[in-house]
Tab-separated table of C-alpha atoms in Angstrom:
chain	number	residue	atom	x	y	z
A	1	UNK	CA	22.288	-12.277	11.433
A	2	UNK	CA	20.789	-9.046	12.634
A	3	UNK	CA	18.946	-6.298	10.830
A	4	UNK	CA	17.398	-3.020	12.442
A	5	UNK	CA	14.114	-1.157	11.849
A	6	UNK	CA	13.402	2.291	12.924
A	7	UNK	CA	10.027	3.349	14.644
A	8	UNK	CA	8.469	6.629	14.368
A	9	UNK	CA	6.374	7.781	17.133
A	10	UNK	CA	3.977	10.226	18.763
A	11	UNK	CA	5.507	12.044	21.581
A	12	UNK	CA	2.384	12.647	23.737
A	13	UNK	CA	3.410	10.561	26.495
A	14	UNK	CA	6.768	9.048	27.224
A	15	UNK	CA	8.340	8.762	23.822
A	16	UNK	CA	11.365	10.980	23.099
A	17	UNK	CA	11.767	10.490	19.201
A	18	UNK	CA	12.492	7.993	16.741
A	19	UNK	CA	13.452	4.511	18.205
A	20	UNK	CA	15.581	1.586	16.773
A	21	UNK	CA	14.859	-2.121	17.417
A	22	UNK	CA	17.297	-5.047	16.424
A	23	UNK	CA	15.797	-8.222	14.862
A	24	UNK	CA	17.764	-11.291	15.290
A	25	UNK	CA	16.966	-13.160	12.008
A	26	UNK	CA	18.141	-16.742	13.216
A	27	UNK	CA	16.455	-16.550	16.642
A	28	UNK	CA	13.230	-14.696	15.563
A	29	UNK	CA	13.441	-12.255	18.260
A	30	UNK	CA	13.193	-8.632	18.829
A	31	UNK	CA	15.613	-6.650	21.247
A	32	UNK	CA	17.200	-3.460	22.169
A	33	UNK	CA	14.660	-1.043	21.557
A	34	UNK	CA	16.604	2.260	22.069
A	35	UNK	CA	16.230	5.967	21.171
A	36	UNK	CA	17.992	6.815	17.926
A	37	UNK	CA	16.781	10.367	16.946
A	38	UNK	CA	15.500	12.626	19.778
A	39	UNK	CA	12.656	14.643	18.089
A	40	UNK	CA	9.142	15.648	18.695
A	41	UNK	CA	6.354	13.780	17.014
A	42	UNK	CA	8.447	12.011	14.158
A	43	UNK	CA	5.393	9.987	13.566
A	44	UNK	CA	6.305	9.025	9.848
A	45	UNK	CA	9.702	8.551	8.278
A	46	UNK	CA	11.836	7.557	5.155
A	47	UNK	CA	15.150	6.041	5.185
A	48	UNK	CA	17.470	7.143	2.569
A	49	UNK	CA	20.855	6.535	1.333
A	50	UNK	CA	24.253	7.648	2.906
A	51	UNK	CA	22.750	7.179	6.500
A	52	UNK	CA	20.264	9.655	5.817
A	53	UNK	CA	16.527	9.617	7.647
A	54	UNK	CA	13.690	12.021	6.579
A	55	UNK	CA	10.888	12.550	9.244
A	56	UNK	CA	8.008	14.293	10.266
A	57	UNK	CA	9.002	17.243	12.745
A	58	UNK	CA	7.410	19.284	15.218
A	59	UNK	CA	8.447	22.163	17.476
A	60	UNK	CA	5.968	23.889	19.501
A	61	UNK	CA	3.230	25.270	17.300
A	62	UNK	CA	5.001	24.503	14.256
A	63	UNK	CA	5.066	21.508	11.939
A	64	UNK	CA	7.070	20.201	9.006
A	65	UNK	CA	9.998	17.827	7.919
A	66	UNK	CA	13.510	17.247	8.953
A	67	UNK	CA	16.480	15.365	7.553
A	68	UNK	CA	19.033	13.740	9.773
A	69	UNK	CA	22.373	11.828	9.465
A	70	UNK	CA	22.016	8.596	11.504
A	71	UNK	CA	25.370	6.565	11.700
A	72	UNK	CA	25.607	3.707	14.426
A	73	UNK	CA	22.726	5.288	16.344
A	74	UNK	CA	24.588	8.636	16.320
A	75	UNK	CA	22.063	11.206	15.203
A	76	UNK	CA	22.687	14.614	13.711
A	77	UNK	CA	19.897	17.134	12.502
A	78	UNK	CA	20.822	18.328	8.977
A	79	UNK	CA	17.895	20.415	8.108
A	80	UNK	CA	14.316	21.330	9.164
A	81	UNK	CA	11.520	23.238	7.333
A	82	UNK	CA	8.644	24.218	9.309
A	83	UNK	CA	5.447	26.232	9.165
A	84	UNK	CA	2.897	27.344	11.642
A	85	UNK	CA	0.266	24.571	12.139
A	86	UNK	CA	0.057	20.878	12.596
A	87	UNK	CA	2.899	18.641	11.143
A	88	UNK	CA	2.282	16.271	8.113
A	89	UNK	CA	0.881	12.890	8.476
A	90	UNK	CA	3.196	11.417	5.733
A	91	UNK	CA	6.586	11.717	4.010
A	92	UNK	CA	7.510	10.075	0.692
A	93	UNK	CA	10.917	9.810	-0.732
A	94	UNK	CA	11.912	10.224	-4.362
A	95	UNK	CA	15.275	8.924	-4.655
A	96	UNK	CA	16.006	9.541	-8.378
A	97	UNK	CA	14.906	13.070	-8.372
A	98	UNK	CA	16.408	13.865	-4.877
A	99	UNK	CA	13.053	15.093	-3.668
A	100	UNK	CA	10.912	14.502	-0.432
A	101	UNK	CA	6.942	14.930	-0.475
A	102	UNK	CA	5.026	15.632	2.437
A	103	UNK	CA	1.043	15.088	2.977
A	104	UNK	CA	-0.592	17.205	5.565
A	105	UNK	CA	-3.880	15.746	6.946
A	106	UNK	CA	-4.661	18.993	8.664
A	107	UNK	CA	-4.136	21.711	5.966
A	108	UNK	CA	-4.792	19.496	3.201
A	109	UNK	CA	-1.237	20.279	1.560
A	110	UNK	CA	1.161	18.485	-0.651
A	111	UNK	CA	4.539	20.048	-0.013
A	112	UNK	CA	7.658	18.950	-2.352
A	113	UNK	CA	11.214	19.656	-0.836
A	114	UNK	CA	14.473	19.071	-2.863
A	115	UNK	CA	17.005	17.089	-0.885
A	116	UNK	CA	20.521	18.927	-1.511
A	117	UNK	CA	23.785	17.170	-1.573
A	118	UNK	CA	24.480	17.905	2.073
A	119	UNK	CA	21.075	16.659	2.958
A	120	UNK	CA	19.431	19.785	3.771
A	121	UNK	CA	15.875	20.454	2.341
A	122	UNK	CA	14.721	23.328	0.338
A	123	UNK	CA	10.997	23.655	-0.547
A	124	UNK	CA	10.047	23.612	-4.421
A	125	UNK	CA	6.244	23.418	-4.442
A	126	UNK	CA	3.021	23.259	-2.462
A	127	UNK	CA	-0.598	22.358	-3.743
A	128	UNK	CA	-3.514	22.505	-1.435
A	129	UNK	CA	-6.544	20.249	-2.074
A	130	UNK	CA	-10.039	22.015	-2.408
A	131	UNK	CA	-13.332	20.793	-3.001
A	132	UNK	CA	-16.167	18.618	-2.301
A	133	UNK	CA	-15.849	16.153	0.614
A	134	UNK	CA	-17.334	12.925	1.826
A	135	UNK	CA	-20.368	12.129	4.081
A	136	UNK	CA	-18.668	11.117	7.268
A	137	UNK	CA	-18.149	13.096	10.170
A	138	UNK	CA	-14.325	13.093	9.644
A	139	UNK	CA	-14.725	14.414	6.299
A	140	UNK	CA	-15.622	17.954	7.142
A	141	UNK	CA	-12.766	19.077	5.036
A	142	UNK	CA	-10.005	17.737	2.497
A	143	UNK	CA	-7.456	15.698	4.304
A	144	UNK	CA	-4.355	14.573	2.394
A	145	UNK	CA	-3.009	11.537	3.955
A	146	UNK	CA	-0.430	10.131	1.565
A	147	UNK	CA	1.937	11.337	-1.129
A	148	UNK	CA	4.424	8.996	-2.826
A	149	UNK	CA	5.604	7.593	-6.214
A	150	UNK	CA	3.799	5.531	-8.741
A	151	UNK	CA	5.781	2.688	-10.524
A	152	UNK	CA	6.105	5.318	-13.517
A	153	UNK	CA	7.288	7.961	-11.226
A	154	UNK	CA	4.558	10.102	-10.896
A	155	UNK	CA	3.131	11.483	-7.545
A	156	UNK	CA	0.048	9.649	-6.118
A	157	UNK	CA	-1.823	11.456	-3.384
A	158	UNK	CA	-4.579	9.916	-1.206
A	159	UNK	CA	-7.165	12.497	0.102
A	160	UNK	CA	-9.240	11.025	3.086
A	161	UNK	CA	-11.729	14.047	3.181
A	162	UNK	CA	-12.666	13.855	-0.415
A	163	UNK	CA	-12.521	10.239	-1.160
A	164	UNK	CA	-9.878	11.033	-3.820
A	165	UNK	CA	-6.614	9.843	-5.514
A	166	UNK	CA	-4.862	12.451	-7.366
A	167	UNK	CA	-2.069	11.814	-9.813
A	168	UNK	CA	0.629	14.480	-10.449
A	169	UNK	CA	3.363	14.615	-12.971
A	170	UNK	CA	6.791	15.621	-11.240
A	171	UNK	CA	9.381	18.055	-12.867
A	172	UNK	CA	12.847	17.579	-12.548
A	173	UNK	CA	13.025	20.756	-10.370
A	174	UNK	CA	10.061	19.567	-8.079
A	175	UNK	CA	7.040	21.166	-9.513
A	176	UNK	CA	3.737	19.387	-9.613
A	177	UNK	CA	1.234	19.120	-12.404
A	178	UNK	CA	-2.269	17.436	-11.683
A	179	UNK	CA	-2.892	14.789	-14.586
A	180	UNK	CA	-5.760	12.683	-13.258
A	181	UNK	CA	-8.460	12.234	-10.477
A	182	UNK	CA	-10.218	8.985	-9.097
A	183	UNK	CA	-12.948	9.149	-6.998
A	184	UNK	CA	-13.638	6.118	-4.561
A	185	UNK	CA	-16.954	5.583	-3.284
A	186	UNK	CA	-18.556	8.131	-0.797
A	187	UNK	CA	-17.225	7.540	2.807
A	188	UNK	CA	-14.391	5.290	1.784
A	189	UNK	CA	-11.824	7.358	3.480
A	190	UNK	CA	-8.891	7.112	1.013
A	191	UNK	CA	-5.779	6.735	3.263
A	192	UNK	CA	-2.766	4.675	1.554
A	193	UNK	CA	-2.172	3.045	-1.752
A	194	UNK	CA	0.181	0.283	-2.832
A	195	UNK	CA	1.007	-0.882	-6.333
A	196	UNK	CA	1.596	-4.467	-7.509
A	197	UNK	CA	5.047	-5.115	-8.541
A	198	UNK	CA	3.890	-5.467	-12.107
A	199	UNK	CA	2.891	-1.779	-11.950
A	200	UNK	CA	-0.435	-2.253	-13.691
A	201	UNK	CA	-2.509	-2.598	-10.401
A	202	UNK	CA	-3.127	-0.644	-7.469
A	203	UNK	CA	-4.638	-1.614	-4.134
A	204	UNK	CA	-6.251	1.405	-2.046
A	205	UNK	CA	-6.998	1.263	1.744
A	206	UNK	CA	-9.957	3.179	2.960
A	207	UNK	CA	-9.261	4.096	6.576
A	208	UNK	CA	-13.161	5.009	7.178
A	209	UNK	CA	-14.727	2.176	5.409
A	210	UNK	CA	-12.203	-0.292	6.317
A	211	UNK	CA	-12.086	-1.504	2.832
A	212	UNK	CA	-9.735	-2.381	0.129
A	213	UNK	CA	-10.175	-1.469	-3.272
A	214	UNK	CA	-8.418	-3.015	-6.373
A	215	UNK	CA	-7.701	-0.736	-9.337
A	216	UNK	CA	-6.487	-1.213	-12.818
A	217	UNK	CA	-3.751	1.482	-13.350
A	218	UNK	CA	-3.102	2.777	-16.969
A	219	UNK	CA	0.164	4.324	-17.272
A	220	UNK	CA	-0.746	5.981	-20.514
A	221	UNK	CA	-2.942	8.760	-19.054
A	222	UNK	CA	-2.357	7.811	-15.247
A	223	UNK	CA	-6.154	6.724	-14.921
A	224	UNK	CA	-7.678	3.969	-12.820
A	225	UNK	CA	-10.279	1.578	-13.347
A	226	UNK	CA	-12.476	-0.015	-10.598
A	227	UNK	CA	-11.927	-4.033	-10.373
A	228	UNK	CA	-12.933	-5.037	-6.772
A	229	UNK	CA	-13.785	-3.735	-3.379
A	230	UNK	CA	-13.587	-5.883	-0.018
A	231	UNK	CA	-13.754	-5.520	3.442
A	232	UNK	CA	-10.562	-5.636	5.675
A	233	UNK	CA	-12.788	-6.699	8.890
A	234	UNK	CA	-15.720	-9.239	9.184
A	235	UNK	CA	-19.130	-8.398	7.800
A	236	UNK	CA	-20.478	-8.732	11.338
A	237	UNK	CA	-17.925	-6.272	12.882
A	238	UNK	CA	-19.876	-3.436	14.464
A	239	UNK	CA	-17.538	-1.658	16.729
A	240	UNK	CA	-15.120	1.229	15.494
A	241	UNK	CA	-12.402	0.375	13.108
A	242	UNK	CA	-9.964	2.343	11.048
A	243	UNK	CA	-7.952	0.643	8.383
A	244	UNK	CA	-4.256	1.935	8.589
A	245	UNK	CA	-1.307	0.528	6.684
A	246	UNK	CA	-0.815	-1.505	3.671
A	247	UNK	CA	2.281	-3.467	2.279
A	248	UNK	CA	2.954	-5.981	-0.657
A	249	UNK	CA	5.146	-8.863	-0.543
A	250	UNK	CA	7.764	-8.248	-3.326
A	251	UNK	CA	6.607	-11.302	-5.160
A	252	UNK	CA	3.262	-9.882	-5.566
A	253	UNK	CA	1.299	-12.635	-4.254
A	254	UNK	CA	0.200	-11.223	-0.781
A	255	UNK	CA	-1.135	-8.037	0.559
A	256	UNK	CA	-1.099	-7.058	4.223
A	257	UNK	CA	-3.174	-4.193	5.962
A	258	UNK	CA	-3.730	-3.276	9.747
A	259	UNK	CA	-6.962	-2.539	11.645
A	260	UNK	CA	-7.110	-0.251	14.471
A	261	UNK	CA	-10.140	-1.249	16.269
A	262	UNK	CA	-10.258	-5.079	15.317
A	263	UNK	CA	-6.633	-4.852	16.150
A	264	UNK	CA	-5.600	-7.278	13.483
A	265	UNK	CA	-3.299	-7.851	10.517
A	266	UNK	CA	-5.453	-8.735	7.364
A	267	UNK	CA	-3.822	-11.141	4.992
A	268	UNK	CA	-5.070	-11.259	1.415
A	269	UNK	CA	-3.936	-13.393	-1.529
A	270	UNK	CA	-3.604	-12.037	-5.027
A	271	UNK	CA	-5.510	-14.006	-7.366
A	272	UNK	CA	-4.719	-14.754	-11.033
A	273	UNK	CA	-6.913	-11.799	-12.224
A	274	UNK	CA	-5.332	-9.544	-9.663
A	275	UNK	CA	-8.363	-9.439	-7.393
A	276	UNK	CA	-7.721	-10.354	-3.719
A	277	UNK	CA	-9.055	-13.152	-1.277
A	278	UNK	CA	-9.028	-12.576	2.370
A	279	UNK	CA	-6.993	-15.737	4.040
A	280	UNK	CA	-6.372	-14.606	7.527
A	281	UNK	CA	-6.798	-12.130	10.203
A	282	UNK	CA	-4.353	-12.323	13.447
A	283	UNK	CA	-4.233	-10.231	16.242
A	284	UNK	CA	-1.735	-7.551	16.857
A	285	UNK	CA	-1.389	-8.510	20.529
A	286	UNK	CA	-2.023	-4.840	21.393
A	287	UNK	CA	-4.253	-1.690	20.821
A	288	UNK	CA	-4.320	0.393	17.569
A	289	UNK	CA	-1.829	-0.949	15.163
A	290	UNK	CA	-1.105	2.025	12.880
A	291	UNK	CA	1.824	0.477	10.899
A	292	UNK	CA	3.875	-2.590	10.244
A	293	UNK	CA	6.417	-3.704	7.872
A	294	UNK	CA	8.175	-6.770	6.510
A	295	UNK	CA	12.014	-7.781	7.175
A	296	UNK	CA	14.372	-7.610	4.445
A	297	UNK	CA	13.926	-11.252	3.419
A	298	UNK	CA	10.125	-10.956	4.167
A	299	UNK	CA	10.445	-13.871	6.606
A	300	UNK	CA	9.139	-11.701	9.550
A	301	UNK	CA	6.556	-9.020	9.953
A	302	UNK	CA	6.982	-6.237	12.578
A	303	UNK	CA	3.611	-4.625	13.882
A	304	UNK	CA	3.475	-1.513	16.133
A	305	UNK	CA	0.656	-0.924	18.473
A	306	UNK	CA	0.384	2.933	19.398
A	307	UNK	CA	-2.159	2.756	22.138
A	308	UNK	CA	-0.483	-0.144	24.121
A	309	UNK	CA	3.261	0.760	23.462
A	310	UNK	CA	4.411	-2.546	22.268
A	311	UNK	CA	5.684	-4.151	19.180
A	312	UNK	CA	4.772	-7.557	17.903
A	313	UNK	CA	6.628	-10.126	15.618
A	314	UNK	CA	5.336	-12.557	13.530
A	315	UNK	CA	7.037	-15.425	11.182
A	316	UNK	CA	5.610	-15.110	7.674
A	317	UNK	CA	5.243	-18.170	5.495
A	318	UNK	CA	6.359	-17.011	2.067
A	319	UNK	CA	4.323	-19.981	0.235
A	320	UNK	CA	1.028	-19.285	2.055
A	321	UNK	CA	1.355	-15.646	3.085
A	322	UNK	CA	0.210	-16.353	6.567
A	323	UNK	CA	1.450	-15.154	9.657
A	324	UNK	CA	2.297	-16.874	13.008
A	325	UNK	CA	2.919	-15.133	16.265
A	326	UNK	CA	6.470	-15.142	17.608
A	327	UNK	CA	6.778	-12.476	20.126
A	328	UNK	CA	4.577	-9.726	21.692
A	329	UNK	CA	4.750	-7.198	24.371
A	330	UNK	CA	8.175	-5.682	23.313
A	331	UNK	CA	8.177	-2.333	24.868
A	332	UNK	CA	8.165	0.717	22.641
A	333	UNK	CA	6.532	4.122	23.437
A	334	UNK	CA	3.764	5.163	21.275
A	335	UNK	CA	5.064	3.396	18.039
A	336	UNK	CA	3.665	4.412	14.875
A	337	UNK	CA	5.747	4.048	11.784
A	338	UNK	CA	7.905	0.956	11.092
A	339	UNK	CA	10.564	1.315	8.453
A	340	UNK	CA	13.502	-1.088	7.586
A	341	UNK	CA	16.886	0.497	8.353
A	342	UNK	CA	20.087	-1.591	8.065
């Protein structure tokens, strides 16, 4: 049995766009890395229904988002919405309301787009973060890094520059209304957030601090309460590290995070009280693992190493949550984002 992933990339060196890679589930092997969507700097993407793919887009000195039809590796761009300046860092997909969200690190903007029936995009709202920022050099301004849905279908936004999480209500026509704010510790560098399948706890990854924060989520008022903070790297690690991606196993028992610098996937077991315990750190066999993802049945984990241009495959034990290296040095240019495709 085979399944395919899409790999979003930077296009600073040899990459030409979004790549696809095939996983043979029976053999436990990756193969057939090929260009699926020619594009400039599609660093993050989402896979929708009806053969649709939504990705970050850059053309010369303009950045934004684009939608594509992708059938059997045949790509057709359906729409693009661009503005002067750098492209976003993240795109989030709202299937029920047919909306797309983008988070722009450079402009501190959250943009909302309606996905029309033909796959074209129409912008419906834009919010710019302003306010006090954190103490680290990378926090000279607000930096929106993530915009995606909470379990109760609000929009949750992570701001690395402000050490902040903001929750927005979303109207049916794609308008945002801020309803709550949660301030992480100074210098945390709030990057990505993942919710427990029960919808009552959130796990926030701090890029600049290399920490994972556990929060209790109250859906009544969209508020957070601090539960735990834990490092994603050893206490004696002194070289540079930037925590990057976070993923949950569907049973809610294990959390996986990537470390760019230590170049590892860190594995955490969720305890009965929803705190976490670090149980493994395993090398990504490459440099700068910006993202990774689980296979459809969660028997495998695929990691992407941006600076060393390679993918790494692990076997995952569903009972222990731990990873075992299966395959390394799978060539893929400038891999960043890893998404399940088909």
